PDB file of C-alpha atoms in Angstrom:
ATOM      1  CA  UNK A   1     -13.761 -21.382 -15.738  1.00 48.00           C
ATOM      2  CA  UNK A   2     -11.028 -23.733 -14.528  1.00 54.00           C
ATOM      3  CA  UNK A   3      -8.288 -21.123 -15.122  1.00 57.00           C
ATOM      4  CA  UNK A   4     -10.251 -18.517 -13.155  1.00 53.00           C
ATOM      5  CA  UNK A   5     -10.624 -20.928 -10.236  1.00 51.00           C
ATOM      6  CA  UNK A   6      -6.922 -21.770 -10.399  1.00 58.00           C
ATOM      7  CA  UNK A   7      -6.057 -18.063 -10.457  1.00 57.00           C
ATOM      8  CA  UNK A   8      -8.282 -17.348  -7.471  1.00 52.00           C
ATOM      9  CA  UNK A   9      -6.698 -20.213  -5.520  1.00 52.00           C
ATOM     10  CA  UNK A  10      -3.173 -19.032  -6.389  1.00 59.00           C
ATOM     11  CA  UNK A  11      -3.960 -15.457  -5.353  1.00 56.00           C
ATOM     12  CA  UNK A  12      -5.492 -16.627  -2.080  1.00 52.00           C
ATOM     13  CA  UNK A  13      -2.429 -18.772  -1.334  1.00 56.00           C
ATOM     14  CA  UNK A  14      -0.081 -15.877  -2.099  1.00 58.00           C
ATOM     15  CA  UNK A  15      -2.022 -13.520   0.149  1.00 53.00           C
ATOM     16  CA  UNK A  16      -2.008 -16.033   3.006  1.00 49.00           C
ATOM     17  CA  UNK A  17       1.708 -16.653   2.546  1.00 54.00           C
ATOM     18  CA  UNK A  18       2.597 -12.957   2.461  1.00 52.00           C
ATOM     19  CA  UNK A  19       0.259 -11.873   5.257  1.00 50.00           C
ATOM     20  CA  UNK A  20       2.600 -13.298   7.877  1.00 51.00           C
ATOM     21  CA  UNK A  21       5.751 -11.776   6.383  1.00 59.00           C
ATOM     22  CA  UNK A  22       7.795  -9.540   8.590  1.00 63.00           C
ATOM     23  CA  UNK A  23      10.723  -7.786   7.036  1.00 76.00           C
ATOM     24  CA  UNK A  24      13.937  -6.646   8.654  1.00 86.00           C
ATOM     25  CA  UNK A  25      15.619  -3.729   6.947  1.00 88.00           C
ATOM     26  CA  UNK A  26      19.128  -2.622   7.846  1.00 87.00           C
ATOM     27  CA  UNK A  27      20.140   0.641   6.168  1.00 91.00           C
ATOM     28  CA  UNK A  28      23.696   1.799   5.608  1.00 91.00           C
ATOM     29  CA  UNK A  29      24.598   3.945   8.600  1.00 92.00           C
ATOM     30  CA  UNK A  30      27.736   6.022   9.044  1.00 91.00           C
ATOM     31  CA  UNK A  31      29.829   4.040  11.549  1.00 91.00           C
ATOM     32  CA  UNK A  32      31.032   7.293  13.087  1.00 91.00           C
ATOM     33  CA  UNK A  33      27.457   7.992  14.226  1.00 91.00           C
ATOM     34  CA  UNK A  34      27.263   4.654  16.080  1.00 92.00           C
ATOM     35  CA  UNK A  35      28.734   5.033  19.549  1.00 89.00           C
ATOM     36  CA  UNK A  36      27.492   1.849  21.188  1.00 92.00           C
ATOM     37  CA  UNK A  37      26.861  -1.076  18.826  1.00 92.00           C
ATOM     38  CA  UNK A  38      24.514  -2.840  21.268  1.00 94.00           C
ATOM     39  CA  UNK A  39      22.375   0.305  21.561  1.00 94.00           C
ATOM     40  CA  UNK A  40      22.356   0.629  17.756  1.00 94.00           C
ATOM     41  CA  UNK A  41      21.176  -2.971  17.330  1.00 93.00           C
ATOM     42  CA  UNK A  42      18.406  -2.407  19.883  1.00 95.00           C
ATOM     43  CA  UNK A  43      17.342   0.805  18.125  1.00 94.00           C
ATOM     44  CA  UNK A  44      17.421  -0.923  14.743  1.00 94.00           C
ATOM     45  CA  UNK A  45      15.234  -3.752  16.031  1.00 95.00           C
ATOM     46  CA  UNK A  46      12.760  -1.303  17.557  1.00 94.00           C
ATOM     47  CA  UNK A  47      12.620   0.760  14.358  1.00 94.00           C
ATOM     48  CA  UNK A  48      11.916  -2.423  12.370  1.00 94.00           C
ATOM     49  CA  UNK A  49       9.080  -3.294  14.772  1.00 94.00           C
ATOM     50  CA  UNK A  50       7.540   0.106  13.998  1.00 92.00           C
ATOM     51  CA  UNK A  51       7.992  -0.481  10.265  1.00 92.00           C
ATOM     52  CA  UNK A  52       6.331  -3.897  10.436  1.00 91.00           C
ATOM     53  CA  UNK A  53       3.088  -2.184  11.420  1.00 90.00           C
ATOM     54  CA  UNK A  54       2.767  -1.707   7.649  1.00 87.00           C
ATOM     55  CA  UNK A  55       1.433  -5.072   6.513  1.00 85.00           C
ATOM     56  CA  UNK A  56       2.861  -6.229   3.199  1.00 86.00           C
ATOM     57  CA  UNK A  57       0.270  -9.016   3.031  1.00 86.00           C
ATOM     58  CA  UNK A  58      -2.674  -6.661   3.455  1.00 86.00           C
ATOM     59  CA  UNK A  59      -1.225  -4.321   0.856  1.00 83.00           C
ATOM     60  CA  UNK A  60      -0.798  -7.204  -1.589  1.00 88.00           C
ATOM     61  CA  UNK A  61      -4.350  -8.396  -0.981  1.00 89.00           C
ATOM     62  CA  UNK A  62      -5.817  -4.941  -1.569  1.00 87.00           C
ATOM     63  CA  UNK A  63      -3.657  -4.283  -4.623  1.00 87.00           C
ATOM     64  CA  UNK A  64      -4.466  -7.680  -6.122  1.00 88.00           C
ATOM     65  CA  UNK A  65      -8.207  -7.210  -5.719  1.00 89.00           C
ATOM     66  CA  UNK A  66      -8.185  -3.649  -7.016  1.00 87.00           C
ATOM     67  CA  UNK A  67      -5.913  -4.593  -9.920  1.00 87.00           C
ATOM     68  CA  UNK A  68      -8.151  -7.521 -10.858  1.00 88.00           C
ATOM     69  CA  UNK A  69     -11.265  -5.356 -10.802  1.00 87.00           C
ATOM     70  CA  UNK A  70      -9.708  -2.588 -12.863  1.00 87.00           C
ATOM     71  CA  UNK A  71      -8.116  -5.070 -15.272  1.00 85.00           C
ATOM     72  CA  UNK A  72     -11.425  -6.878 -15.770  1.00 86.00           C
ATOM     73  CA  UNK A  73     -13.250  -3.605 -16.410  1.00 87.00           C
ATOM     74  CA  UNK A  74     -10.651  -2.442 -18.935  1.00 86.00           C
ATOM     75  CA  UNK A  75     -10.591  -5.868 -20.601  1.00 85.00           C
ATOM     76  CA  UNK A  76     -14.375  -5.968 -20.869  1.00 85.00           C
ATOM     77  CA  UNK A  77     -14.430  -2.495 -22.378  1.00 86.00           C
ATOM     78  CA  UNK A  78     -11.669  -3.392 -24.868  1.00 84.00           C
ATOM     79  CA  UNK A  79     -13.283  -6.386 -26.526  1.00 76.00           C
ATOM     80  CA  UNK A  80     -14.932  -9.740 -25.967  1.00 73.00           C
ATOM     81  CA  UNK A  81     -16.472  -9.469 -22.527  1.00 71.00           C
ATOM     82  CA  UNK A  82     -15.430 -12.893 -21.242  1.00 74.00           C
ATOM     83  CA  UNK A  83     -11.954 -13.621 -22.547  1.00 81.00           C
ATOM     84  CA  UNK A  84     -10.660 -10.034 -22.503  1.00 84.00           C
ATOM     85  CA  UNK A  85     -12.120  -9.425 -19.062  1.00 84.00           C
ATOM     86  CA  UNK A  86     -10.534 -12.617 -17.744  1.00 84.00           C
ATOM     87  CA  UNK A  87      -7.159 -11.723 -19.246  1.00 85.00           C
ATOM     88  CA  UNK A  88      -7.426  -8.171 -17.880  1.00 85.00           C
ATOM     89  CA  UNK A  89      -8.268  -9.500 -14.427  1.00 87.00           C
ATOM     90  CA  UNK A  90      -5.218 -11.786 -14.402  1.00 88.00           C
ATOM     91  CA  UNK A  91      -2.837  -9.087 -15.601  1.00 88.00           C
ATOM     92  CA  UNK A  92      -4.389  -6.482 -13.303  1.00 87.00           C
ATOM     93  CA  UNK A  93      -4.172  -8.781 -10.280  1.00 89.00           C
ATOM     94  CA  UNK A  94      -0.509  -9.527 -10.917  1.00 89.00           C
ATOM     95  CA  UNK A  95       0.358  -5.878 -11.508  1.00 88.00           C
ATOM     96  CA  UNK A  96      -1.690  -4.603  -8.568  1.00 88.00           C
ATOM     97  CA  UNK A  97      -0.274  -7.160  -6.145  1.00 88.00           C
ATOM     98  CA  UNK A  98       3.313  -6.570  -7.227  1.00 89.00           C
ATOM     99  CA  UNK A  99       3.047  -2.775  -7.112  1.00 89.00           C
ATOM    100  CA  UNK A 100       1.370  -2.876  -3.700  1.00 86.00           C
ATOM    101  CA  UNK A 101       4.031  -5.185  -2.267  1.00 89.00           C
ATOM    102  CA  UNK A 102       6.801  -2.930  -3.565  1.00 87.00           C
ATOM    103  CA  UNK A 103       5.147   0.188  -2.142  1.00 89.00           C
ATOM    104  CA  UNK A 104       4.678  -1.437   1.276  1.00 89.00           C
ATOM    105  CA  UNK A 105       8.308  -2.610   1.464  1.00 90.00           C
ATOM    106  CA  UNK A 106       9.570   0.832   0.403  1.00 89.00           C
ATOM    107  CA  UNK A 107       7.395   2.450   3.080  1.00 89.00           C
ATOM    108  CA  UNK A 108       8.807   0.078   5.695  1.00 92.00           C
ATOM    109  CA  UNK A 109      12.367   0.975   4.656  1.00 92.00           C
ATOM    110  CA  UNK A 110      11.551   4.687   4.871  1.00 91.00           C
ATOM    111  CA  UNK A 111      10.143   4.236   8.375  1.00 92.00           C
ATOM    112  CA  UNK A 112      13.341   2.510   9.529  1.00 93.00           C
ATOM    113  CA  UNK A 113      15.529   5.235   7.987  1.00 93.00           C
ATOM    114  CA  UNK A 114      13.466   8.022   9.553  1.00 92.00           C
ATOM    115  CA  UNK A 115      13.399   6.274  12.926  1.00 93.00           C
ATOM    116  CA  UNK A 116      17.171   5.822  13.024  1.00 93.00           C
ATOM    117  CA  UNK A 117      17.821   9.370  11.807  1.00 91.00           C
ATOM    118  CA  UNK A 118      15.481  10.669  14.483  1.00 90.00           C
ATOM    119  CA  UNK A 119      17.611   8.849  17.049  1.00 90.00           C
ATOM    120  CA  UNK A 120      20.753  10.587  15.863  1.00 90.00           C
ATOM    121  CA  UNK A 121      22.244   8.050  13.442  1.00 91.00           C
ATOM    122  CA  UNK A 122      23.475   9.287  10.054  1.00 92.00           C
ATOM    123  CA  UNK A 123      21.654   7.169   7.460  1.00 91.00           C
ATOM    124  CA  UNK A 124      23.474   7.048   4.129  1.00 90.00           C
ATOM    125  CA  UNK A 125      21.436   4.801   1.825  1.00 86.00           C
ATOM    126  CA  UNK A 126      18.314   6.715   1.046  1.00 80.00           C
ATOM    127  CA  UNK A 127      16.273   9.824   1.602  1.00 80.00           C
ATOM    128  CA  UNK A 128      15.602  10.738   5.206  1.00 75.00           C
ATOM    129  CA  UNK A 129      12.531  12.863   5.766  1.00 73.00           C
ATOM    130  CA  UNK A 130      13.186  13.412   9.462  1.00 64.00           C
ATOM    131  CA  UNK A 131      15.587  16.269   9.975  1.00 59.00           C
ATOM    132  CA  UNK A 132      18.755  15.365  11.824  1.00 52.00           C
ATOM    133  CA  UNK A 133      18.792  16.698  15.343  1.00 54.00           C
ATOM    134  CA  UNK A 134      15.010  17.011  15.401  1.00 52.00           C
ATOM    135  CA  UNK A 135      14.862  20.534  13.980  1.00 43.00           C
ATOM    136  CA  UNK A 136      13.196  21.247  10.671  1.00 40.00           C
ATOM    137  CA  UNK A 137      15.284  24.366  10.127  1.00 39.00           C
ATOM    138  CA  UNK A 138      18.349  25.584  11.957  1.00 40.00           C
ATOM    139  CA  UNK A 139      17.501  28.303  14.416  1.00 39.00           C
ATOM    140  CA  UNK A 140      17.776  31.800  13.054  1.00 43.00           C
ATOM    141  CA  UNK A 141      20.702  33.738  14.466  1.00 46.00           C
ATOM    142  CA  UNK A 142      19.730  36.097  17.201  1.00 45.00           C
ATOM    143  CA  UNK A 143      20.687  39.611  16.316  1.00 50.00           C
ATOM    144  CA  UNK A 144      20.741  42.606  18.563  1.00 48.00           C
ATOM    145  CA  UNK A 145      17.770  44.913  18.173  1.00 51.00           C
ATOM    146  CA  UNK A 146      18.522  48.007  16.155  1.00 55.00           C
ATOM    147  CA  UNK A 147      19.716  50.863  18.317  1.00 56.00           C
ATOM    148  CA  UNK A 148      17.288  53.683  18.572  1.00 57.00           C
ATOM    149  CA  UNK A 149      19.812  56.444  18.899  1.00 55.00           C
ATOM    150  CA  UNK A 150      18.745  59.473  16.934  1.00 55.00           C
ATOM    151  CA  UNK A 151      21.425  61.604  15.236  1.00 54.00           C
TER     152      UNK A 151
END
């Protein structure tokens, strides 16, 4: 019982600590695409503000709780209901919290990359899902209509 209480207190402390975390991601950008460094820094800061709308702390909390519940259920089904369930809850909480934190940070990085690419910067360090120049596909060439001259 004491280890479960200690685990719950540690998880609560970690969630409280991480809930206030704000990250600042700075991708590798082609220097040739940066005309004005002050404008780039302002754009980078604004893109990071958008990315920080994804809360790492909330993701960790949700992942920890879900992981603990799933781990406890699997542990209880695998053997002795108390000790296996407790062990499964601990492992599940750690795995769920870690995976959720990683996913949230990766999402934040993707938001910053997409934001900068959408503003015309060439981002070099990861996939960009926003097409450069704002067009999903280059425009099709305009061809002259076929002539309707009969032989």
